[in-house]
């Protein structure tokens, strides 16, 4: 006799319940996908909106200290200290006209070139110029492109400015008949980054004093945006990426190529890095990273200044600057 086994079957009610649950999950997943897509689209749109003014700020920063440059008080101050300065203009490799002051100690003396920070001009380094002139050096202070009385529309943080510095050396060597063809560079912030990039490429640079430099333009830009928006640096990458693309197009350069850290190993001359421990704009880790990367420098030193904010190391340590700055260049340029 054949045995029979009961056959399992689903009731119409249980099948309907299962289909309803599946349909409900699918509905919610679809809504979640639409919400995620909307959030992503909104984030990307916000990134573009923020990136446009950021790119303008990057390559067309609003200049400062213009009144210092146009006032006669600073010129009177130089004359009162019996510091003869000669205004001179030269043309860079791309036709940009650049203007500066040559503090003339004599054709036989060594020369230091001063490079100011973003939004500044030659007056930003007048204190350093006076210290070095009094110590026996010729000093050349000039307005970077798109700053002061110099030409140019856009700032590129070293991409074009490195060749401007080389053009400046060519100009003052010929115009002032300088005997010594080895030069010192002193720079603050952007000027410090330009000085380091120049030292890696121009063999005439014999010593660099760099205060508050950034290690890479891309890194400092992302840190700046992250601080302003109070977001992790990884979260602002889309914003800064779009801003970099726009800046690259407008300024005819590459933000990612402005990277003193990447070429620090090519610098062979002595380097004095200076950074304020209270600098919350370009934080000290930028100089510390550059210091570690200076593997071929003839000599290197990192001076961290207590209480100094960005570009204000001199104000926090006036007396020490007045000793250390000229001594550094005396040792490496002579008198």
CSV table of C-alpha atoms in Angstrom, one decimal:
chain,number,residue,atom,x,y,z
A,1,UNK,CA,0.0,0.0,0.0
A,2,UNK,CA,1.6,3.3,-1.1
A,3,UNK,CA,2.1,5.8,1.7
A,4,UNK,CA,1.0,9.3,1.2
A,5,UNK,CA,2.8,12.5,2.4
A,6,UNK,CA,1.1,15.8,2.9
A,7,UNK,CA,2.1,18.4,0.4
A,8,UNK,CA,3.0,21.9,1.9
A,9,UNK,CA,1.1,24.7,0.4
A,10,UNK,CA,1.0,28.5,1.0
A,11,UNK,CA,-2.2,30.0,1.8
A,12,UNK,CA,-3.4,32.9,-0.3
A,13,UNK,CA,-3.3,35.1,2.8
A,14,UNK,CA,0.4,34.5,3.6
A,15,UNK,CA,1.4,35.0,-0.1
A,16,UNK,CA,-0.4,38.3,-0.1
A,17,UNK,CA,1.3,39.4,3.1
A,18,UNK,CA,4.8,38.5,1.7
A,19,UNK,CA,4.2,40.4,-1.5
A,20,UNK,CA,3.0,43.4,0.4
A,21,UNK,CA,6.1,43.4,2.6
A,22,UNK,CA,8.4,43.1,-0.4
A,23,UNK,CA,6.6,45.9,-2.2
A,24,UNK,CA,6.9,48.1,1.0
A,25,UNK,CA,10.6,47.5,1.2
A,26,UNK,CA,11.1,48.3,-2.4
A,27,UNK,CA,9.1,51.5,-2.0
A,28,UNK,CA,11.2,52.7,0.9
A,29,UNK,CA,14.5,51.7,-0.9
A,30,UNK,CA,13.4,53.7,-3.9
A,31,UNK,CA,12.6,56.7,-1.8
A,32,UNK,CA,16.0,56.4,0.1
A,33,UNK,CA,17.8,56.2,-3.3
A,34,UNK,CA,16.0,59.4,-4.5
A,35,UNK,CA,16.9,61.2,-1.2
A,36,UNK,CA,20.6,60.1,-1.5
A,37,UNK,CA,20.7,61.2,-5.1
A,38,UNK,CA,19.1,64.6,-4.1
A,39,UNK,CA,21.6,65.1,-1.2
A,40,UNK,CA,24.5,64.2,-3.5
A,41,UNK,CA,23.3,66.6,-6.2
A,42,UNK,CA,22.8,69.3,-3.7
A,43,UNK,CA,26.2,68.8,-2.2
A,44,UNK,CA,27.8,68.9,-5.7
A,45,UNK,CA,25.8,72.0,-6.6
A,46,UNK,CA,26.9,73.7,-3.3
A,47,UNK,CA,30.5,72.7,-4.0
A,48,UNK,CA,30.4,74.5,-7.3
A,49,UNK,CA,28.7,77.6,-5.8
A,50,UNK,CA,31.4,77.8,-3.1
A,51,UNK,CA,34.2,76.9,-5.5
A,52,UNK,CA,33.6,79.9,-7.8
A,53,UNK,CA,34.4,82.6,-5.3
A,54,UNK,CA,37.1,80.5,-3.8
A,55,UNK,CA,38.9,80.3,-7.1
A,56,UNK,CA,38.6,84.0,-7.5
A,57,UNK,CA,40.0,84.5,-4.0
A,58,UNK,CA,42.9,82.1,-4.8
A,59,UNK,CA,44.2,83.8,-8.0
A,60,UNK,CA,42.8,87.3,-7.5
A,61,UNK,CA,43.2,88.1,-3.8
A,62,UNK,CA,42.4,91.7,-2.7
A,63,UNK,CA,45.7,93.6,-2.3
A,64,UNK,CA,46.6,95.3,1.0
A,65,UNK,CA,49.2,97.8,2.1
A,66,UNK,CA,48.7,99.9,-1.0
A,67,UNK,CA,48.6,103.1,1.0
A,68,UNK,CA,52.0,102.2,2.5
A,69,UNK,CA,53.5,101.9,-1.0
A,70,UNK,CA,52.0,105.2,-2.2
A,71,UNK,CA,52.8,107.2,1.0
A,72,UNK,CA,55.9,109.4,1.1
A,73,UNK,CA,56.4,108.6,4.8
A,74,UNK,CA,58.2,105.3,4.1
A,75,UNK,CA,60.4,107.0,1.5
A,76,UNK,CA,61.2,109.7,4.0
A,77,UNK,CA,62.0,107.1,6.6
A,78,UNK,CA,64.5,105.5,4.3
A,79,UNK,CA,66.2,108.8,3.5
A,80,UNK,CA,66.2,109.7,7.2
A,81,UNK,CA,68.2,106.5,7.9
A,82,UNK,CA,70.5,107.4,4.9
A,83,UNK,CA,69.4,104.4,3.0
A,84,UNK,CA,69.6,105.2,-0.7
A,85,UNK,CA,66.9,103.3,-2.6
A,86,UNK,CA,66.5,103.2,-6.4
A,87,UNK,CA,63.1,102.4,-8.0
A,88,UNK,CA,63.5,100.1,-10.9
A,89,UNK,CA,61.3,98.2,-13.3
A,90,UNK,CA,62.1,95.0,-15.2
A,91,UNK,CA,60.2,92.6,-17.6
A,92,UNK,CA,59.7,89.0,-16.7
A,93,UNK,CA,59.8,86.1,-19.2
A,94,UNK,CA,56.2,86.5,-20.3
A,95,UNK,CA,56.2,90.3,-20.7
A,96,UNK,CA,54.9,91.1,-17.2
A,97,UNK,CA,56.3,94.4,-15.9
A,98,UNK,CA,57.5,94.2,-12.3
A,99,UNK,CA,58.6,97.1,-10.0
A,100,UNK,CA,60.9,97.3,-7.0
A,101,UNK,CA,63.3,99.2,-4.8
A,102,UNK,CA,67.0,98.5,-4.8
A,103,UNK,CA,68.7,99.4,-1.5
A,104,UNK,CA,72.2,100.1,-2.8
A,105,UNK,CA,75.2,99.2,-0.7
A,106,UNK,CA,77.6,99.0,-3.6
A,107,UNK,CA,78.3,96.7,-6.6
A,108,UNK,CA,80.9,94.7,-4.7
A,109,UNK,CA,78.5,93.7,-1.8
A,110,UNK,CA,76.4,90.6,-1.7
A,111,UNK,CA,72.6,90.9,-2.4
A,112,UNK,CA,69.5,89.6,-0.7
A,113,UNK,CA,66.1,89.6,-2.5
A,114,UNK,CA,62.9,90.0,-0.5
A,115,UNK,CA,59.7,88.2,-1.4
A,116,UNK,CA,56.4,89.3,0.2
A,117,UNK,CA,53.3,87.4,1.0
A,118,UNK,CA,50.0,87.2,-0.8
A,119,UNK,CA,48.1,90.6,-0.8
A,120,UNK,CA,51.3,92.4,0.3
A,121,UNK,CA,53.9,94.3,-1.6
A,122,UNK,CA,57.6,95.4,-1.2
A,123,UNK,CA,56.8,97.4,1.9
A,124,UNK,CA,55.8,94.2,3.7
A,125,UNK,CA,59.5,93.4,4.1
A,126,UNK,CA,60.9,96.8,4.7
A,127,UNK,CA,62.0,95.9,8.3
A,128,UNK,CA,64.0,93.0,6.9
A,129,UNK,CA,65.4,95.3,4.2
A,130,UNK,CA,66.6,97.8,6.8
A,131,UNK,CA,68.2,95.1,9.0
A,132,UNK,CA,70.1,93.6,6.0
A,133,UNK,CA,71.1,97.0,4.6
A,134,UNK,CA,72.5,98.0,8.0
A,135,UNK,CA,74.4,94.7,8.0
A,136,UNK,CA,76.1,95.6,4.7
A,137,UNK,CA,74.0,93.9,2.1
A,138,UNK,CA,72.4,95.2,-1.0
A,139,UNK,CA,68.6,94.5,-0.8
A,140,UNK,CA,66.1,94.2,-3.6
A,141,UNK,CA,62.4,94.4,-2.7
A,142,UNK,CA,59.9,94.1,-5.5
A,143,UNK,CA,56.2,93.8,-5.9
A,144,UNK,CA,55.2,90.3,-7.1
A,145,UNK,CA,52.9,90.0,-10.1
A,146,UNK,CA,49.4,91.2,-9.5
A,147,UNK,CA,50.6,93.1,-6.4
A,148,UNK,CA,51.6,96.7,-5.7
A,149,UNK,CA,52.8,98.6,-8.7
A,150,UNK,CA,53.6,95.5,-10.7
A,151,UNK,CA,51.7,94.2,-13.7
A,152,UNK,CA,49.9,90.9,-14.1
A,153,UNK,CA,46.3,89.8,-13.3
A,154,UNK,CA,46.7,86.6,-11.4
A,155,UNK,CA,48.7,85.2,-8.5
A,156,UNK,CA,50.1,81.7,-9.0
A,157,UNK,CA,52.1,81.3,-5.7
A,158,UNK,CA,55.3,80.3,-7.4
A,159,UNK,CA,54.3,78.7,-10.7
A,160,UNK,CA,55.1,81.8,-12.7
A,161,UNK,CA,56.8,83.8,-9.8
A,162,UNK,CA,59.8,81.5,-9.7
A,163,UNK,CA,60.8,82.8,-13.2
A,164,UNK,CA,60.0,86.3,-12.0
A,165,UNK,CA,62.6,86.0,-9.3
A,166,UNK,CA,65.2,84.7,-11.9
A,167,UNK,CA,64.3,87.7,-14.1
A,168,UNK,CA,64.8,90.0,-11.1
A,169,UNK,CA,68.3,88.5,-10.6
A,170,UNK,CA,69.1,89.0,-14.2
A,171,UNK,CA,67.9,92.6,-14.1
A,172,UNK,CA,69.7,93.8,-10.9
A,173,UNK,CA,72.9,92.0,-11.9
A,174,UNK,CA,73.1,93.9,-15.1
A,175,UNK,CA,71.6,97.3,-14.0
A,176,UNK,CA,73.7,97.6,-10.8
A,177,UNK,CA,76.7,95.7,-12.2
A,178,UNK,CA,76.8,93.3,-9.3
A,179,UNK,CA,80.1,91.5,-8.8
A,180,UNK,CA,78.6,88.7,-6.7
A,181,UNK,CA,76.3,86.4,-8.7
A,182,UNK,CA,75.2,84.4,-5.7
A,183,UNK,CA,72.1,85.7,-4.0
A,184,UNK,CA,70.1,85.3,-0.8
A,185,UNK,CA,66.3,85.1,-0.7
A,186,UNK,CA,64.2,86.1,2.3
A,187,UNK,CA,60.4,85.5,2.1
A,188,UNK,CA,57.3,85.4,4.2
A,189,UNK,CA,54.3,83.1,3.6
A,190,UNK,CA,53.8,82.9,-0.1
A,191,UNK,CA,57.1,84.6,-0.6
A,192,UNK,CA,58.8,81.9,1.5
A,193,UNK,CA,57.2,79.2,-0.7
A,194,UNK,CA,58.4,81.0,-3.8
A,195,UNK,CA,61.9,81.3,-2.3
A,196,UNK,CA,62.1,77.6,-1.7
A,197,UNK,CA,60.8,76.8,-5.2
A,198,UNK,CA,63.3,79.2,-6.7
A,199,UNK,CA,66.2,77.7,-4.7
A,200,UNK,CA,65.3,74.3,-6.2
A,201,UNK,CA,65.6,75.6,-9.7
A,202,UNK,CA,68.1,78.5,-9.9
A,203,UNK,CA,71.7,77.7,-9.0
A,204,UNK,CA,72.4,81.3,-8.2
A,205,UNK,CA,70.5,81.0,-4.9
A,206,UNK,CA,73.1,80.6,-2.1
A,207,UNK,CA,70.9,80.9,1.0
A,208,UNK,CA,67.1,81.0,1.8
A,209,UNK,CA,65.4,82.5,4.9
A,210,UNK,CA,61.8,81.2,4.7
A,211,UNK,CA,59.1,82.3,7.2
A,212,UNK,CA,55.7,80.6,7.4
A,213,UNK,CA,55.9,78.7,4.1
A,214,UNK,CA,53.1,76.3,3.0
A,215,UNK,CA,54.2,72.9,2.0
A,216,UNK,CA,51.8,72.7,-1.0
A,217,UNK,CA,49.2,75.0,-2.4
A,218,UNK,CA,46.7,72.2,-2.7
A,219,UNK,CA,47.1,71.2,0.9
A,220,UNK,CA,46.8,74.7,2.4
A,221,UNK,CA,43.8,75.5,0.2
A,222,UNK,CA,42.0,72.4,1.5
A,223,UNK,CA,42.9,73.1,5.1
A,224,UNK,CA,41.7,76.7,4.7
A,225,UNK,CA,38.3,75.7,3.2
A,226,UNK,CA,37.9,73.0,5.9
A,227,UNK,CA,38.5,75.5,8.6
A,228,UNK,CA,36.0,78.0,7.1
A,229,UNK,CA,33.3,75.5,6.6
A,230,UNK,CA,34.1,73.6,9.8
A,231,UNK,CA,34.3,70.3,8.0
A,232,UNK,CA,36.8,67.5,7.7
A,233,UNK,CA,39.4,68.2,5.0
A,234,UNK,CA,38.2,65.0,3.1
A,235,UNK,CA,34.7,66.4,2.9
A,236,UNK,CA,35.8,69.6,1.0
A,237,UNK,CA,37.8,67.8,-1.7
A,238,UNK,CA,35.0,68.2,-4.3
A,239,UNK,CA,34.8,71.9,-3.5
A,240,UNK,CA,38.5,72.5,-3.7
A,241,UNK,CA,38.9,70.3,-6.7
A,242,UNK,CA,36.4,72.4,-8.7
A,243,UNK,CA,38.0,75.6,-7.4
A,244,UNK,CA,41.4,74.3,-8.5
A,245,UNK,CA,40.1,73.6,-12.0
A,246,UNK,CA,38.7,77.1,-12.3
A,247,UNK,CA,41.9,78.7,-10.8
A,248,UNK,CA,44.1,76.7,-13.2
A,249,UNK,CA,42.1,78.0,-16.2
A,250,UNK,CA,42.0,81.6,-15.0
A,251,UNK,CA,45.6,81.8,-13.9
A,252,UNK,CA,47.1,79.6,-16.6
A,253,UNK,CA,48.9,77.4,-14.1
A,254,UNK,CA,48.5,74.2,-12.1
A,255,UNK,CA,47.7,74.3,-8.4
A,256,UNK,CA,49.0,70.8,-7.9
A,257,UNK,CA,52.4,71.8,-9.3
A,258,UNK,CA,52.9,74.5,-6.6
A,259,UNK,CA,54.5,72.2,-4.1
A,260,UNK,CA,57.6,73.3,-2.2
A,261,UNK,CA,57.6,70.0,-0.3
A,262,UNK,CA,57.8,67.9,-3.4
A,263,UNK,CA,61.0,69.7,-4.6
A,264,UNK,CA,62.6,70.4,-1.3
A,265,UNK,CA,65.0,67.5,-1.9
A,266,UNK,CA,66.5,69.4,-4.9
A,267,UNK,CA,67.6,72.3,-2.7
A,268,UNK,CA,71.3,72.3,-1.9
A,269,UNK,CA,71.9,75.7,-0.4
A,270,UNK,CA,71.5,76.5,3.3
A,271,UNK,CA,67.9,77.0,4.5
A,272,UNK,CA,66.6,78.7,7.6
A,273,UNK,CA,62.9,77.9,8.2
A,274,UNK,CA,61.0,80.0,10.7
A,275,UNK,CA,57.4,79.4,11.8
A,276,UNK,CA,55.1,80.7,14.5
A,277,UNK,CA,53.7,78.2,16.9
A,278,UNK,CA,50.5,80.2,17.2
A,279,UNK,CA,50.0,80.2,13.4
A,280,UNK,CA,46.5,78.8,12.8
A,281,UNK,CA,46.5,79.7,9.1
A,282,UNK,CA,49.6,77.9,7.8
A,283,UNK,CA,50.2,75.6,10.7
A,284,UNK,CA,53.8,74.7,11.8
A,285,UNK,CA,53.5,71.2,10.4
A,286,UNK,CA,54.1,72.7,6.9
A,287,UNK,CA,57.6,73.9,7.8
A,288,UNK,CA,58.3,70.7,9.8
A,289,UNK,CA,57.5,68.6,6.7
A,290,UNK,CA,59.7,70.8,4.5
A,291,UNK,CA,62.5,70.6,7.1
A,292,UNK,CA,62.4,66.8,7.0
A,293,UNK,CA,62.4,66.8,3.2
A,294,UNK,CA,65.6,69.1,2.9
A,295,UNK,CA,67.8,66.0,2.6
A,296,UNK,CA,70.4,67.6,0.3
A,297,UNK,CA,70.6,71.1,1.8
A,298,UNK,CA,74.1,72.1,2.8
A,299,UNK,CA,72.7,73.3,6.1
A,300,UNK,CA,69.1,73.5,7.5
A,301,UNK,CA,67.5,74.8,10.7
A,302,UNK,CA,63.9,75.2,11.9
A,303,UNK,CA,63.2,78.0,14.3
A,304,UNK,CA,59.7,77.7,16.0
A,305,UNK,CA,58.7,81.1,17.5
A,306,UNK,CA,56.6,81.0,20.6
A,307,UNK,CA,53.4,83.1,20.4
A,308,UNK,CA,53.9,84.1,16.7
A,309,UNK,CA,50.9,84.1,14.4
A,310,UNK,CA,51.0,83.8,10.6
A,311,UNK,CA,53.7,86.0,9.1
A,312,UNK,CA,54.3,87.7,12.5
A,313,UNK,CA,57.4,86.0,13.7
A,314,UNK,CA,59.3,89.2,13.5
A,315,UNK,CA,56.9,91.0,15.9
A,316,UNK,CA,57.1,88.1,18.4
A,317,UNK,CA,60.9,88.0,18.4
A,318,UNK,CA,62.3,91.4,17.3
A,319,UNK,CA,65.7,91.3,18.9
A,320,UNK,CA,66.4,87.7,18.0
A,321,UNK,CA,65.5,88.5,14.3
A,322,UNK,CA,67.9,91.5,14.3
A,323,UNK,CA,70.7,89.1,15.3
A,324,UNK,CA,69.8,85.8,13.5
A,325,UNK,CA,68.7,87.3,10.1
A,326,UNK,CA,72.0,89.1,9.2
A,327,UNK,CA,74.1,86.4,10.8
A,328,UNK,CA,72.5,83.8,8.6
A,329,UNK,CA,73.3,85.7,5.4
A,330,UNK,CA,76.8,86.7,6.6
A,331,UNK,CA,77.7,83.1,7.1
A,332,UNK,CA,76.5,82.0,3.7
A,333,UNK,CA,77.0,85.1,1.5
A,334,UNK,CA,79.9,86.8,3.2
A,335,UNK,CA,80.2,90.6,3.5
